[in-house]
Short mmCIF file of C-alpha atoms in Angstrom, two decimals:
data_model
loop_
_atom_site.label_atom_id
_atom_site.label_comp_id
_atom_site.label_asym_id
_atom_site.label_seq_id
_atom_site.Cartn_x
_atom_site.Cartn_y
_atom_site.Cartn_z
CA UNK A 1 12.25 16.00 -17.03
CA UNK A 2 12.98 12.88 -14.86
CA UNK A 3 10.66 9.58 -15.62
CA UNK A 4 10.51 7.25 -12.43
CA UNK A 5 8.76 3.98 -12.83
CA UNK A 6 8.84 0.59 -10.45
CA UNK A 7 10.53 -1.85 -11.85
CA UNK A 8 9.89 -5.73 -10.63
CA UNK A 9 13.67 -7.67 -11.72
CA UNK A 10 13.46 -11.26 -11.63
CA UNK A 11 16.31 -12.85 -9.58
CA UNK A 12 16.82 -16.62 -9.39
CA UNK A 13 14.17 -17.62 -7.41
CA UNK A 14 13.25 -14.41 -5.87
CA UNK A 15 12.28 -10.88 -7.43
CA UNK A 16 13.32 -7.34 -5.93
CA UNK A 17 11.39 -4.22 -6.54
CA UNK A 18 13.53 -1.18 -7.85
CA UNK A 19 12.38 2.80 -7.87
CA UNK A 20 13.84 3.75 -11.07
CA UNK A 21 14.66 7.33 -12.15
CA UNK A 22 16.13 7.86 -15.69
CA UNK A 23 16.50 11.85 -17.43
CA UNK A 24 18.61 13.76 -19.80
CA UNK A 25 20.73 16.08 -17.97
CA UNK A 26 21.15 19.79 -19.99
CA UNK A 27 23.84 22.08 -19.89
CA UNK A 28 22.77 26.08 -18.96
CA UNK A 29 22.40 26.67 -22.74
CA UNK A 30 20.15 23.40 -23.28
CA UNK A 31 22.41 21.44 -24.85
CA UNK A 32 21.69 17.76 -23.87
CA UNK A 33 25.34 16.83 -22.01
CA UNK A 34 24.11 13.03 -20.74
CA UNK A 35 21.66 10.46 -19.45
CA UNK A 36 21.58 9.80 -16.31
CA UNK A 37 19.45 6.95 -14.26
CA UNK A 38 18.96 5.75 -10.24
CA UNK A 39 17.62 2.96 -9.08
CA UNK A 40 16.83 1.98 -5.27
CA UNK A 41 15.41 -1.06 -4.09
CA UNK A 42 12.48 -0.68 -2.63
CA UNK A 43 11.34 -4.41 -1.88
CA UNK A 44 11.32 -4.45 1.66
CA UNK A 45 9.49 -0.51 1.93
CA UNK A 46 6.71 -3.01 -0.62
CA UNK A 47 6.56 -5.93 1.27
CA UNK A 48 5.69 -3.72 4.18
CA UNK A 49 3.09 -1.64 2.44
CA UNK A 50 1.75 -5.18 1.20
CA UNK A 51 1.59 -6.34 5.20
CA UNK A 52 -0.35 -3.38 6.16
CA UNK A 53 -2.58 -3.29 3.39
CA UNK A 54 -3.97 -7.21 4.82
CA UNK A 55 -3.59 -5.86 8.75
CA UNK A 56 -5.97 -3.41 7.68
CA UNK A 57 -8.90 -5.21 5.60
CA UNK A 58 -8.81 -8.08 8.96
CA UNK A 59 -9.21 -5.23 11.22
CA UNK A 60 -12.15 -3.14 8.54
CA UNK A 61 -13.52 -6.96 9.09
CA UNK A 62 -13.44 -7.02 13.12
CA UNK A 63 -14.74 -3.23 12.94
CA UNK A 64 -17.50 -4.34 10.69
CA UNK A 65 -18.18 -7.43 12.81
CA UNK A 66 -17.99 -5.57 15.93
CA UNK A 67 -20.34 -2.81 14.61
CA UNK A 68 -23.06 -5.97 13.58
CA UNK A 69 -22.77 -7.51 17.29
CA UNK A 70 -23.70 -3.80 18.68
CA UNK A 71 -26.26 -3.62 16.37
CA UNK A 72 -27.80 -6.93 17.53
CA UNK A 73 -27.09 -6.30 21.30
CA UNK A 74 -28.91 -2.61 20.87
CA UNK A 75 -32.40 -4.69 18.39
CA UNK A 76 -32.17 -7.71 21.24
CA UNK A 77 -32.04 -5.08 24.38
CA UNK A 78 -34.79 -2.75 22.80
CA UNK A 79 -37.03 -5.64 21.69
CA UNK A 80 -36.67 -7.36 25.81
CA UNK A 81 -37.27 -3.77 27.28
CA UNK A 82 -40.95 -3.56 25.16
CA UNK A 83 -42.30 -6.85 27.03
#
């Protein structure tokens, strides 16, 4: 079977992010006939996992903010209706 692994290659300055698949390729009766291997780059589809992964925790924080306030508006409006 095929192995694929991520593969971070160091560039200069920079670094890309590769998807790389490497297997033996058989013949119908087995026999290993070769190697073979593919690699895609995959940097920017990381990058843009990467952004969404921080959009998300700042908006779990303004949920979980926003969920506090509503709390404190519901204790401060059920507390002023008692007096």
């Amino acid at each position: 079977g095929a192995v694929s692994v991520e593969e971070v290659v160091g560039l200069g300055e920079a670094s890309r992010v590769f998807l790389s698949t490497k297997g033996v390729w058989a013949g119908a009766d087995g026999r290993v006939g070769g190697v073979f291997g593919i690699a895609r780059d995959i940097t920017a589809r990381k990058e843009a996992e990467g952004a969404m992964a921080r959009a998300n925790a700042v908006l779990e924080d303004a949920r979980a903010r926003a969920e506090a306030a509503s709390r404190a508006k519901s204790d401060f409006l059920a507390r002023m209706s008692h007096e």
